[in-house]
mmCIF file of C-alpha atoms and ligand atoms in Angstrom:
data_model
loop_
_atom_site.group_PDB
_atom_site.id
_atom_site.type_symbol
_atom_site.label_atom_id
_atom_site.label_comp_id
_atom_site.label_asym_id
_atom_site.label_seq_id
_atom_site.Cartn_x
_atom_site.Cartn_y
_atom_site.Cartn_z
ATOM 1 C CA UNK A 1075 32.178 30.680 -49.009
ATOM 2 C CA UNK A 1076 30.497 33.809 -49.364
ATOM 3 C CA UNK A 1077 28.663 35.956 -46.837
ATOM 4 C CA UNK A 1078 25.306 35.324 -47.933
ATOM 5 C CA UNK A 1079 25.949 31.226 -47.770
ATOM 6 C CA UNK A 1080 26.086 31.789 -44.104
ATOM 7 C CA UNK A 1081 22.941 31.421 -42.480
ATOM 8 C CA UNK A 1082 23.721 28.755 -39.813
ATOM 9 C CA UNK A 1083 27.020 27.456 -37.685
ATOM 10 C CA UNK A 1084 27.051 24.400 -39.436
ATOM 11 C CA UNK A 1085 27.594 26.630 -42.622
ATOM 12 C CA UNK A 1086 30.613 28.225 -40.535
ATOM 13 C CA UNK A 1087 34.013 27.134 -41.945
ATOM 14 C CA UNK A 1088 35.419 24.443 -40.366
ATOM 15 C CA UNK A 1089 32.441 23.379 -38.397
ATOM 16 C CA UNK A 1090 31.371 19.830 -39.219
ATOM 17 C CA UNK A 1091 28.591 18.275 -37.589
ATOM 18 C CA UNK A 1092 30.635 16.674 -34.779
ATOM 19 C CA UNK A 1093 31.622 20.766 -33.862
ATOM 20 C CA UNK A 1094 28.707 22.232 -34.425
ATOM 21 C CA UNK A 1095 27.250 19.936 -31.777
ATOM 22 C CA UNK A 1096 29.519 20.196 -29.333
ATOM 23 C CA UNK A 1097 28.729 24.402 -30.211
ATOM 24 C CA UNK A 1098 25.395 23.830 -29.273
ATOM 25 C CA UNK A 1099 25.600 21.918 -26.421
ATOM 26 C CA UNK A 1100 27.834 24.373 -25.013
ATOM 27 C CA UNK A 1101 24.843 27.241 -25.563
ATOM 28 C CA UNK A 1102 26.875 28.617 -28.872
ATOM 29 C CA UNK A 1103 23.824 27.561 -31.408
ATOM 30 C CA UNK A 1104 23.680 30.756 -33.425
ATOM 31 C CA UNK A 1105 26.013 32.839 -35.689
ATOM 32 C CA UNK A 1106 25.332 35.778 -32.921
ATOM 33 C CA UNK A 1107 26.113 33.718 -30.086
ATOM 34 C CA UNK A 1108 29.533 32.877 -31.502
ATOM 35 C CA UNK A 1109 29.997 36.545 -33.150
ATOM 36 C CA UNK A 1110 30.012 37.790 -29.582
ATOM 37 C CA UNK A 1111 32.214 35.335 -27.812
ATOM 38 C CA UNK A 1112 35.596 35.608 -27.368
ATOM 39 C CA UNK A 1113 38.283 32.954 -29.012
ATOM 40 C CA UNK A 1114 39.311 31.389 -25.719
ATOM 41 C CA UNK A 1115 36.100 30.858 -24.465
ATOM 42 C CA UNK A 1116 34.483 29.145 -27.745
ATOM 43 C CA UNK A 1117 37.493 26.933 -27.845
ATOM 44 C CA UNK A 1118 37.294 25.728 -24.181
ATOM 45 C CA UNK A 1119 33.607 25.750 -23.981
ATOM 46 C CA UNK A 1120 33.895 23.204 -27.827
ATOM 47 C CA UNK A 1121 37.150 21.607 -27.254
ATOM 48 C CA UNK A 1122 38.547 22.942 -30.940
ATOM 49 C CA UNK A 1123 41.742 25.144 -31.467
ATOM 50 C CA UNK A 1124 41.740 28.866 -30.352
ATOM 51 C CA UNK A 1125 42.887 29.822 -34.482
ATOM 52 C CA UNK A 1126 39.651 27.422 -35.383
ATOM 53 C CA UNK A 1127 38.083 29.243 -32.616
ATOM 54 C CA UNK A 1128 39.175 33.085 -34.142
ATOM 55 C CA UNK A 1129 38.141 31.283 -37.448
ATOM 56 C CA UNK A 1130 34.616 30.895 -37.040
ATOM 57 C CA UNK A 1131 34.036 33.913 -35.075
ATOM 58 C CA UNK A 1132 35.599 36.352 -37.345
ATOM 59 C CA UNK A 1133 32.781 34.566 -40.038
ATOM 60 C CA UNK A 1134 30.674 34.634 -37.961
ATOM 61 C CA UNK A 1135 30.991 38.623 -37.507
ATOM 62 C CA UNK A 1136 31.327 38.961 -41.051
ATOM 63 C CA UNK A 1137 28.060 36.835 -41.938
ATOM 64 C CA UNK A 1138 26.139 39.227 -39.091
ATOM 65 C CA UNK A 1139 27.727 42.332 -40.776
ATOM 66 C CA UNK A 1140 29.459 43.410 -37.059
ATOM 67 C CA UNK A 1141 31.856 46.119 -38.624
ATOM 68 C CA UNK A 1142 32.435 49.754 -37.981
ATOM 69 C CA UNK A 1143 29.566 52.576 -38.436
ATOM 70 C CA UNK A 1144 29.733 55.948 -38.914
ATOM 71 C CA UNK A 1145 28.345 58.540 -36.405
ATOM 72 C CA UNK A 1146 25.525 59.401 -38.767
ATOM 73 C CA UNK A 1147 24.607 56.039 -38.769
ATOM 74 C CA UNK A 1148 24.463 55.348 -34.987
ATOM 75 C CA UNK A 1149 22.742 58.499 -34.630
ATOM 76 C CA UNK A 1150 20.092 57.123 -37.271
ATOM 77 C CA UNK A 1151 19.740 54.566 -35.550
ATOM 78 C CA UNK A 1152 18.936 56.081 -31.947
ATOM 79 C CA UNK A 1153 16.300 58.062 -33.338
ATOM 80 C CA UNK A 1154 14.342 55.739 -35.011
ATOM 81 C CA UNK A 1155 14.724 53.180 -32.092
ATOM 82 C CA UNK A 1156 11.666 52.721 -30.552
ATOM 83 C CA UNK A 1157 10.562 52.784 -26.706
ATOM 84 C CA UNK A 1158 8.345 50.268 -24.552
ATOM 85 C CA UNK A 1159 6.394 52.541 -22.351
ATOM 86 C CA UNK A 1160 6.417 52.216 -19.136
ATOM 87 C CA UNK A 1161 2.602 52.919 -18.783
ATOM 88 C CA UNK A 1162 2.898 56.241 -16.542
ATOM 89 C CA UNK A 1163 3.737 59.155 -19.257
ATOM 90 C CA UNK A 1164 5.588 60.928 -15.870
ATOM 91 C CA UNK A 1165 8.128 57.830 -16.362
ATOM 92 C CA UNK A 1166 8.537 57.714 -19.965
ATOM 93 C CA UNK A 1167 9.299 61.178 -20.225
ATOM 94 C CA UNK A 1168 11.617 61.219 -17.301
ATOM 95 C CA UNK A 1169 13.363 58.325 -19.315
ATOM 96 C CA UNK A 1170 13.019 60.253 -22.607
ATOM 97 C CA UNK A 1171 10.560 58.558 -23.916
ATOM 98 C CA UNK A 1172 10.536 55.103 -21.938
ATOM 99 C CA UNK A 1173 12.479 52.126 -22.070
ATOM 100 C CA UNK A 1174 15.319 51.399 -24.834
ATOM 101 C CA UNK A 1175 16.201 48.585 -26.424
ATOM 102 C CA UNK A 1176 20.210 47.961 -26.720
ATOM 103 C CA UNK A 1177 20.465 48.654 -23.117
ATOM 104 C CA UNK A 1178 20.328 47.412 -19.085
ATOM 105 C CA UNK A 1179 17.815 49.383 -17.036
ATOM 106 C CA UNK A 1180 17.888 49.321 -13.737
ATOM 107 C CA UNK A 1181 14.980 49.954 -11.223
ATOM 108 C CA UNK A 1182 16.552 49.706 -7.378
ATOM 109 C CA UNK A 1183 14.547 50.695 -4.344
ATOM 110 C CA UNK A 1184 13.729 49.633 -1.485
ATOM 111 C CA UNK A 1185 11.161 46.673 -0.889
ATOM 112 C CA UNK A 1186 7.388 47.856 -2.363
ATOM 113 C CA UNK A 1187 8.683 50.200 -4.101
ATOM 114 C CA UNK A 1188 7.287 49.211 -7.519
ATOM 115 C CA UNK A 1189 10.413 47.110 -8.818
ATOM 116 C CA UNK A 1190 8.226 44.015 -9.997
ATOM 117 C CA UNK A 1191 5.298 45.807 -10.468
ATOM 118 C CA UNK A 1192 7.123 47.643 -13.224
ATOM 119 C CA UNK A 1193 8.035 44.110 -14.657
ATOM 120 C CA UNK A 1194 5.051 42.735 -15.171
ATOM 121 C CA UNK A 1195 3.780 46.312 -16.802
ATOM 122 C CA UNK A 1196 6.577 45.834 -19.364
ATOM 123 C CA UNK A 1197 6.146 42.551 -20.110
ATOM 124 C CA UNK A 1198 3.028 43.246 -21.209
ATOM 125 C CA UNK A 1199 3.580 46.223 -22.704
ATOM 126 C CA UNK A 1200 6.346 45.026 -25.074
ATOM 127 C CA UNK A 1201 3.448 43.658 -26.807
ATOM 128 C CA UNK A 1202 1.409 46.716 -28.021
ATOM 129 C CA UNK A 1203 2.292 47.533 -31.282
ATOM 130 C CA UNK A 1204 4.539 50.631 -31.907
ATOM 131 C CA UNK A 1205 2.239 53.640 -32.032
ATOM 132 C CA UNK A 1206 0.687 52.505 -28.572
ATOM 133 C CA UNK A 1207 4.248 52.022 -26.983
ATOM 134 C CA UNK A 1208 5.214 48.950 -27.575
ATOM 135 C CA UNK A 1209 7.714 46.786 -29.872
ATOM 136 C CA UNK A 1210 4.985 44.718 -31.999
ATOM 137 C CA UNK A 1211 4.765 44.995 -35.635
ATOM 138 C CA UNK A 1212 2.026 44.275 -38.313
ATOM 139 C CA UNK A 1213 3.445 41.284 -38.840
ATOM 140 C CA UNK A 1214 5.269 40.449 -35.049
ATOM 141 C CA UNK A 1215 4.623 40.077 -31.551
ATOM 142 C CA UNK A 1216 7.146 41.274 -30.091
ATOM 143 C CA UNK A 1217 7.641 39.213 -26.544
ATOM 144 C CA UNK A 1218 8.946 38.957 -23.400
ATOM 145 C CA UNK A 1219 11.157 36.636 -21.297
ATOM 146 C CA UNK A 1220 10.949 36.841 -17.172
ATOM 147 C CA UNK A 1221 13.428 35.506 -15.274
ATOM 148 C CA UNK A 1222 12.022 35.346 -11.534
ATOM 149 C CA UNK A 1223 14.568 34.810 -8.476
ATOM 150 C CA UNK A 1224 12.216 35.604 -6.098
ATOM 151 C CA UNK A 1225 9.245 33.914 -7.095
ATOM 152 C CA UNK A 1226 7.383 36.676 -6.712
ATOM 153 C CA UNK A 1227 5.782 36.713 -10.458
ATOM 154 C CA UNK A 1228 1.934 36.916 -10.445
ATOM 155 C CA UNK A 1229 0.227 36.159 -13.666
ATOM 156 C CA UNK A 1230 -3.395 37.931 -12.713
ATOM 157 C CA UNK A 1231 -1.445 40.711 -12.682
ATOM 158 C CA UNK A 1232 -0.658 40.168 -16.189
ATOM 159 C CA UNK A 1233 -4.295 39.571 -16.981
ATOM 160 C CA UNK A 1234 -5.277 42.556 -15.287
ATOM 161 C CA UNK A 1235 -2.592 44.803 -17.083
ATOM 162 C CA UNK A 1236 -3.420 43.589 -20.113
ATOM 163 C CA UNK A 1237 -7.413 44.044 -20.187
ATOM 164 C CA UNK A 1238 -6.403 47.970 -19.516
ATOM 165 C CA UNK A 1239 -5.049 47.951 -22.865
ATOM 166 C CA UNK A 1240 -7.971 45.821 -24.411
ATOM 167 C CA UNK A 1241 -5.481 42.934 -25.081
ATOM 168 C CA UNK A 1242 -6.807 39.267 -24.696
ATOM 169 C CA UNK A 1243 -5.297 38.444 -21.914
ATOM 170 C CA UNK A 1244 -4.691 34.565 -21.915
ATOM 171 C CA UNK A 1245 -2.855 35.712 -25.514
ATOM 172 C CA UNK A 1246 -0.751 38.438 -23.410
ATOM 173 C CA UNK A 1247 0.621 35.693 -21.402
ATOM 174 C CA UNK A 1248 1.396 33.035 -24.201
ATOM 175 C CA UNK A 1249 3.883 35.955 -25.242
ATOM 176 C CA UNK A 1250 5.637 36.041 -21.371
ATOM 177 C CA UNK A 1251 8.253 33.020 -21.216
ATOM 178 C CA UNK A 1252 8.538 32.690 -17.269
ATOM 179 C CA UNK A 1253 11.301 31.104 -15.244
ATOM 180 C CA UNK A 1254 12.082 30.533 -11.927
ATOM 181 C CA UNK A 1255 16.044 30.773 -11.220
ATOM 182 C CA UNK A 1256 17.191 28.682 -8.633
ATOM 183 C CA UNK A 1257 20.332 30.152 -7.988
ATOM 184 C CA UNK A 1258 22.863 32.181 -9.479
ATOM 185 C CA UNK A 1259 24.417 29.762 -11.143
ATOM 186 C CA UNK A 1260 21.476 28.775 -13.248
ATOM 187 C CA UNK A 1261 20.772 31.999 -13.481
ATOM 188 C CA UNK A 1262 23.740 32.517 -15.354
ATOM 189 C CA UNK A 1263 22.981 29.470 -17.262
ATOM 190 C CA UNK A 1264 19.164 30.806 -18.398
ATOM 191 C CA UNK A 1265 20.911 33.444 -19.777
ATOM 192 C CA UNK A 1266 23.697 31.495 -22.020
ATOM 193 C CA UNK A 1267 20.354 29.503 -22.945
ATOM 194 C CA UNK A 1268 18.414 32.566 -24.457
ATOM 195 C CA UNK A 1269 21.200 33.233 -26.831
ATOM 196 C CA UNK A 1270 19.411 29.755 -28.209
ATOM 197 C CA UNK A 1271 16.139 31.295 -27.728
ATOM 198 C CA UNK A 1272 15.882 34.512 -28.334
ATOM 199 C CA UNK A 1273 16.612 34.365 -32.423
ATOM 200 C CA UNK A 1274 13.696 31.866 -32.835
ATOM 201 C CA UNK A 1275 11.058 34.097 -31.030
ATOM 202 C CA UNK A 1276 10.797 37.550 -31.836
ATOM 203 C CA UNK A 1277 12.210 38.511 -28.067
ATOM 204 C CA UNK A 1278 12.153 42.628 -27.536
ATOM 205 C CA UNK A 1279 12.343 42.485 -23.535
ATOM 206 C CA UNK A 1280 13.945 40.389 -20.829
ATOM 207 C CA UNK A 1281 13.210 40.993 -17.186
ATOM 208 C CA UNK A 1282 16.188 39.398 -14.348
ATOM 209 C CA UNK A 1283 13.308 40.391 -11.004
ATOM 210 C CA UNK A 1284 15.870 40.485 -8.888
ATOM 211 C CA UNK A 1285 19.251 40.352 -10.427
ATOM 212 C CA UNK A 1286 21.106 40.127 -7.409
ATOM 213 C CA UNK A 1287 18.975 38.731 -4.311
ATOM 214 C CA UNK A 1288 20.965 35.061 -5.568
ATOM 215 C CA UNK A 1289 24.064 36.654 -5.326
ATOM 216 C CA UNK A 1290 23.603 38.395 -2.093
ATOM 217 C CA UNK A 1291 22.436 34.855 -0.242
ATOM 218 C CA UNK A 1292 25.545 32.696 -2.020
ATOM 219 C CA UNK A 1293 27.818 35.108 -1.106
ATOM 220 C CA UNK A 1294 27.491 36.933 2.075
ATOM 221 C CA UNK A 1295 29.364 39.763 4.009
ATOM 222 C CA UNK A 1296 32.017 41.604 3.258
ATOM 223 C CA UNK A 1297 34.710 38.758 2.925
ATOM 224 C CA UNK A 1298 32.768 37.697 -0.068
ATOM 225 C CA UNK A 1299 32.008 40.663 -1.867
ATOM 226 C CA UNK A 1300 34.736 40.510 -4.488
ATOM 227 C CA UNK A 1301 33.988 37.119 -5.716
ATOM 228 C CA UNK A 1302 30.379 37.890 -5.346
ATOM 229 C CA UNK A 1303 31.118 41.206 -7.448
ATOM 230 C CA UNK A 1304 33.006 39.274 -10.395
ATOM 231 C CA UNK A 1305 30.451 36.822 -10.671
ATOM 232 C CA UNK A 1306 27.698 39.762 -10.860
ATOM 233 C CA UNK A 1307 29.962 41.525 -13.417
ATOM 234 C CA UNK A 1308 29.934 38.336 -15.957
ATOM 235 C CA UNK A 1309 26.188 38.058 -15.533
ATOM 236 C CA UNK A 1310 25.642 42.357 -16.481
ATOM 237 C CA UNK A 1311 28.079 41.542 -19.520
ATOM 238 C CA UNK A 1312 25.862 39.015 -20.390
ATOM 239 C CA UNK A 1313 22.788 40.671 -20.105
ATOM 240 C CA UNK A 1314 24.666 43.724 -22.269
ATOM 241 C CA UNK A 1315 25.381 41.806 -25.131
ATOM 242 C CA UNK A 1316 22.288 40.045 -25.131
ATOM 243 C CA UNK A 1317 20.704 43.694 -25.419
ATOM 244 C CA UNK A 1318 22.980 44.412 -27.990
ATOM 245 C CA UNK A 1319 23.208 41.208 -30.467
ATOM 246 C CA UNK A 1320 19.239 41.203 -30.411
ATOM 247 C CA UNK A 1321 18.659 44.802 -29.749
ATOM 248 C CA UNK A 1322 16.126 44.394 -27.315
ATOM 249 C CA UNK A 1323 15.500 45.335 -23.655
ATOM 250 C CA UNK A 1324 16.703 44.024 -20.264
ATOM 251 C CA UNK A 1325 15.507 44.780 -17.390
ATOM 252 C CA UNK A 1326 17.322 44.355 -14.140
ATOM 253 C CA UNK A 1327 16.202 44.681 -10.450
ATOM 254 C CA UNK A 1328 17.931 45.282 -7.845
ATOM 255 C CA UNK A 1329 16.479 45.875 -3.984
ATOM 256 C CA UNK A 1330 18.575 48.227 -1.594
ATOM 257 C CA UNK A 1331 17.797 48.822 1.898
ATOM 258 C CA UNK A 1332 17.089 52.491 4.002
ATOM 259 C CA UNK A 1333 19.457 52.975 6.048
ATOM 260 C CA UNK A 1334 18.530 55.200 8.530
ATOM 261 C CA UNK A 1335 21.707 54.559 10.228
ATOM 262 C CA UNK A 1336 23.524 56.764 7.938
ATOM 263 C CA UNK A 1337 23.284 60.636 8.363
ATOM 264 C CA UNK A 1338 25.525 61.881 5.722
ATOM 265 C CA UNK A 1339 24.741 60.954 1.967
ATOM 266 C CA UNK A 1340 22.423 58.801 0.490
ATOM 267 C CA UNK A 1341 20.373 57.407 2.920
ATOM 268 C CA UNK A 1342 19.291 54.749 0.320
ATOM 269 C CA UNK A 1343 22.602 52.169 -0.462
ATOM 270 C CA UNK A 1344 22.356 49.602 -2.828
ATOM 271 C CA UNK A 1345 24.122 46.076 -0.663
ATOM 272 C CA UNK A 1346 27.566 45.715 -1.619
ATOM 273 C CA UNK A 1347 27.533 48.904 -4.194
ATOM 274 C CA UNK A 1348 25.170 49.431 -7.346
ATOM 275 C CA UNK A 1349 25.139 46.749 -9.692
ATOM 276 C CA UNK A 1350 25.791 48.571 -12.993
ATOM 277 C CA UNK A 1351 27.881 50.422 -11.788
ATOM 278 C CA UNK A 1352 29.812 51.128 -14.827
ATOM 279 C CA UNK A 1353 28.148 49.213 -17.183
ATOM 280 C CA UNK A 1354 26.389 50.876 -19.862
ATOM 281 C CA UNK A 1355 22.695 51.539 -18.797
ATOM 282 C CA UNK A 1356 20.096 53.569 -17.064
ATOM 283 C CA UNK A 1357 19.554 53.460 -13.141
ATOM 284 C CA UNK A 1358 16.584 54.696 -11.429
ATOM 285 C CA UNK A 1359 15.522 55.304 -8.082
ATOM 286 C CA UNK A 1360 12.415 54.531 -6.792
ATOM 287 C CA UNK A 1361 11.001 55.974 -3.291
ATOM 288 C CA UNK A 1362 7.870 55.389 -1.939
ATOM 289 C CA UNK A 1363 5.310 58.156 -1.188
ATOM 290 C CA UNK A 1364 2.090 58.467 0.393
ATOM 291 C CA UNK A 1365 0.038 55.582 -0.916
ATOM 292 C CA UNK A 1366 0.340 53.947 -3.894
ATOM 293 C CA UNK A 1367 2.509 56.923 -5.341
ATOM 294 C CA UNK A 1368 5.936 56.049 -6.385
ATOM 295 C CA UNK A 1369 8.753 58.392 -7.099
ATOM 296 C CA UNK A 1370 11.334 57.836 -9.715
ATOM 297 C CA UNK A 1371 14.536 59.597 -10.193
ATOM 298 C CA UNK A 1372 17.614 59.143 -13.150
ATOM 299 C CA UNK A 1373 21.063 58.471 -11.515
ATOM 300 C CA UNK A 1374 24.242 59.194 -13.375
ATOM 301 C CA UNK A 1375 22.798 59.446 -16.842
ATOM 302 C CA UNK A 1376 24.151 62.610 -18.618
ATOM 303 C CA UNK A 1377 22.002 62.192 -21.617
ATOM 304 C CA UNK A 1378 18.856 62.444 -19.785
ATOM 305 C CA UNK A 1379 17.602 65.479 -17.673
ATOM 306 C CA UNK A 1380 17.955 65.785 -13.947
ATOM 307 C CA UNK A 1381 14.347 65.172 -12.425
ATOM 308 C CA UNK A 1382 11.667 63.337 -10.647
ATOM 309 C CA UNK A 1383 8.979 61.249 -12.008
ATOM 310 C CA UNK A 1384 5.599 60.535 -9.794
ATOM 311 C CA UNK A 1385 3.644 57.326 -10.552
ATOM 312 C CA UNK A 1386 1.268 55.244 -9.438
ATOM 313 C CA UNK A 1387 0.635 51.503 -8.795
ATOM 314 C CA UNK A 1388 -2.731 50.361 -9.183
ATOM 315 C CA UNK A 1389 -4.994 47.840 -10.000
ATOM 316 C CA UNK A 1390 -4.268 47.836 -13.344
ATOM 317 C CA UNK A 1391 -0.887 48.350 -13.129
ATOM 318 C CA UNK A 1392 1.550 51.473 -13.499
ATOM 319 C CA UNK A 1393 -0.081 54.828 -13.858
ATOM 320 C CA UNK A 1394 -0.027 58.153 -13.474
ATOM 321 C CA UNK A 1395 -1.529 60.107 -10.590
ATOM 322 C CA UNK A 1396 -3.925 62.300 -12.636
ATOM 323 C CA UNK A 1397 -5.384 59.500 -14.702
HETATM 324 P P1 GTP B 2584 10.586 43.925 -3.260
HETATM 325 O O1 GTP B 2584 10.590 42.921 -4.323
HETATM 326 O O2 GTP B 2584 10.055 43.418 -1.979
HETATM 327 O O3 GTP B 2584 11.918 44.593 -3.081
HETATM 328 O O4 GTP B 2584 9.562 45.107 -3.658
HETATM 329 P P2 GTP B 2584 9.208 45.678 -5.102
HETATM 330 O O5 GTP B 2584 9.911 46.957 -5.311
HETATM 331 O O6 GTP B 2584 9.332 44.647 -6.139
HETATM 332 O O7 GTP B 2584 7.680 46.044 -4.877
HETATM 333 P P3 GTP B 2584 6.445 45.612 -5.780
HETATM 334 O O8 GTP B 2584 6.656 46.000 -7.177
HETATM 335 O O9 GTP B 2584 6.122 44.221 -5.482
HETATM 336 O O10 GTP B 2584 5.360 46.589 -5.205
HETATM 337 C C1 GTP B 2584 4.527 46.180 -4.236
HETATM 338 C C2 GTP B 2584 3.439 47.235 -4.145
HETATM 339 O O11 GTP B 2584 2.647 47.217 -5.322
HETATM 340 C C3 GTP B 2584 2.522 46.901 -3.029
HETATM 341 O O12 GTP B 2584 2.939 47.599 -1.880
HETATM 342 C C4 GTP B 2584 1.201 47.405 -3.529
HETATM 343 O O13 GTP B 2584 1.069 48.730 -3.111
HETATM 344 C C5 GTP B 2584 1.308 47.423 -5.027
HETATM 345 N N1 GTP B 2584 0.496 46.351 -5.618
HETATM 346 C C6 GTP B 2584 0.846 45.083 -5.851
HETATM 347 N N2 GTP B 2584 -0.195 44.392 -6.374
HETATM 348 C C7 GTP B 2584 -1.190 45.254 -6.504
HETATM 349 C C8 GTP B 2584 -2.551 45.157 -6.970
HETATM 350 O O14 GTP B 2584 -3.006 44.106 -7.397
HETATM 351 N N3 GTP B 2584 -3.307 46.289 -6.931
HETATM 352 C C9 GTP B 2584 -2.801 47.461 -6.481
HETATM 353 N N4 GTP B 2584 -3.599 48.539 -6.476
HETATM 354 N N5 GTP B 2584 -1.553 47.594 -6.018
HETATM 355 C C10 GTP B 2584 -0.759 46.509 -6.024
HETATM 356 MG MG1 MG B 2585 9.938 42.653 -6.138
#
């Protein structure tokens, strides 16, 4: 069969309809779900052979055209990608020019320290259309997907955020796909699930608000912190090649304590390390300051320059101080 014939799994060879159910049932619905999975998994998650397994991935790679690019063309590619902004021009330019799809970003702070307000700004702003910051095209909403552990998601937020950009707001929200996670484990499961979703609607951002408070409550103290880490390591990868296959946004929060117990250092820790650690992604910092103003600093990320960001949170969601 030729690459063009393949447009769905069931057009995969070697995937009958008996297979490609047992594919979808196991969250593997779409030629870019399988594309990124690895042999062993596809065949114990479908109950096939690992070479029927290597079969249908390898077409499946080849129908997606996953191959080998050239500098130029990656470089292409990162200039014309476009940037949801964050709604405070102090941010955006301290993240070169907001946030990027293809990629985790990470806010961690401690608590109030804008983390979800930040969410809800994105998820609306996803939605303005590309010359006002946002991912939408003429002929596409671009939307947004929040995954809330904490059940701290407010939707007249989003109506408020989106009547400062003139957006109707009750539309606004019929773009946000909420869920509550119940624990990490379905957490984990949401995720395998938007593989499914995210090809049928035009998805350009997801939020995880936080990604790790499920984690930290399932596995406490320091006898559990490997497992705890491993587990949290498969979710990130996740959330990577979700950004990657779709090339859109994820968002990721994570809430670290002060410590004012420690003298030396960073007084701020992230519990049980930072979460990308070395994933790829961008990490920032936020601080609190004197009322609603919020500081924002880059950690670890050569490409952008070393600097501070001030912004504010208010009623109508993130700003900057001299608007
Ligand atoms: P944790 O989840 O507890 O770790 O905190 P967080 O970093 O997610 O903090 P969040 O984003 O919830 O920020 C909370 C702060 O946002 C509050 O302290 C308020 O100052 C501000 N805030 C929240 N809602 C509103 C609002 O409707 N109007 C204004 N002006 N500020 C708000
Ligand atoms: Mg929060």
């Amino acid at each position: 069969m030729s690459k063009k014939e393949i447009r769905s799994i069931t057009d995969l060879p070697g995937v009958g309809p008996a297979t490609a159910n047992k594919l979808i049932e196991a969250g593997y619905g779409t030629l870019e779900a399988i594309a990124v999975a690895t042999p062993q998994e596809l065949s114990a998650a479908a109950g096939i052979p690992l070479t029927t397994a290597q079969r249908i991935i390898k077409a499946a790679r080849e129908a997606l055209d996953i191959r080998f690019k050239t500098a130029l063309e990656i470089k292409k590619e990162r200039l014309t990608a476009r940037k949801i902004t964050t709604g405070s021009r102090n941010l955006d330019d301290l993240l070169g020019g907001g946030i990027e799809t293809r990629i985790i970003t990470e806010f961690f702070g401690e608590f109030g320290s804008g983390k979800t307000q930040i969410c809800h700004q994105l998820a609306v702003n996803v939605q303005l259309p590309q010359e006002k910051g946002g991912l939408s095209t003429s002929d596409n909403v671009a939307k947004a997907v929040y995954i809330d552990t904490e059940g701290t998601f407010r939707w007249e937020r989003i109506e408020n955020m989106a009547k400062r950009w003139g957006l109707d707001p009750d539309q606004v929200m019929a773009n946000i796909y909420y869920i509550r996670a119940i624990n990490s484990d379905h957490q984990m499961a949401i995720v395998d699930e938007l593989f499914n979703l995210v090809p049928k609607e035009n998805i350009k951002l997801v939020i995880v608000d936080s990604v790790t408070s499920h984690f930290r409550a399932e596995y406490p103290g320091r006898e559990n912190l490997a497992p705890r880490q491993q587990k949290l390591n498969r979710h990130l990868h996740q959330l990577a090649r979700l950004a990657e296959v779709y090339d859109l946004a994820v968002v990721i929060t994570n809430q670290v304590m002060a410590r004012p117990d420690v003298f030396y250092g960073d007084p701020t820790q992230a519990v049980g390390g930072h979460v990308l650690g070395h994933a790829p992604g961008v990490r920032v910092q936020l601080r609190k300051s004197r009322g609603n103003k919020r500081i924002a600093r880059v950690i670890d990320a050569p490409h952008l320059p070393e600097g501070e960001a001030v912004f504010v949170i208010t009623d109508y969601g993130i700003a900057d101080p001299e608007d």
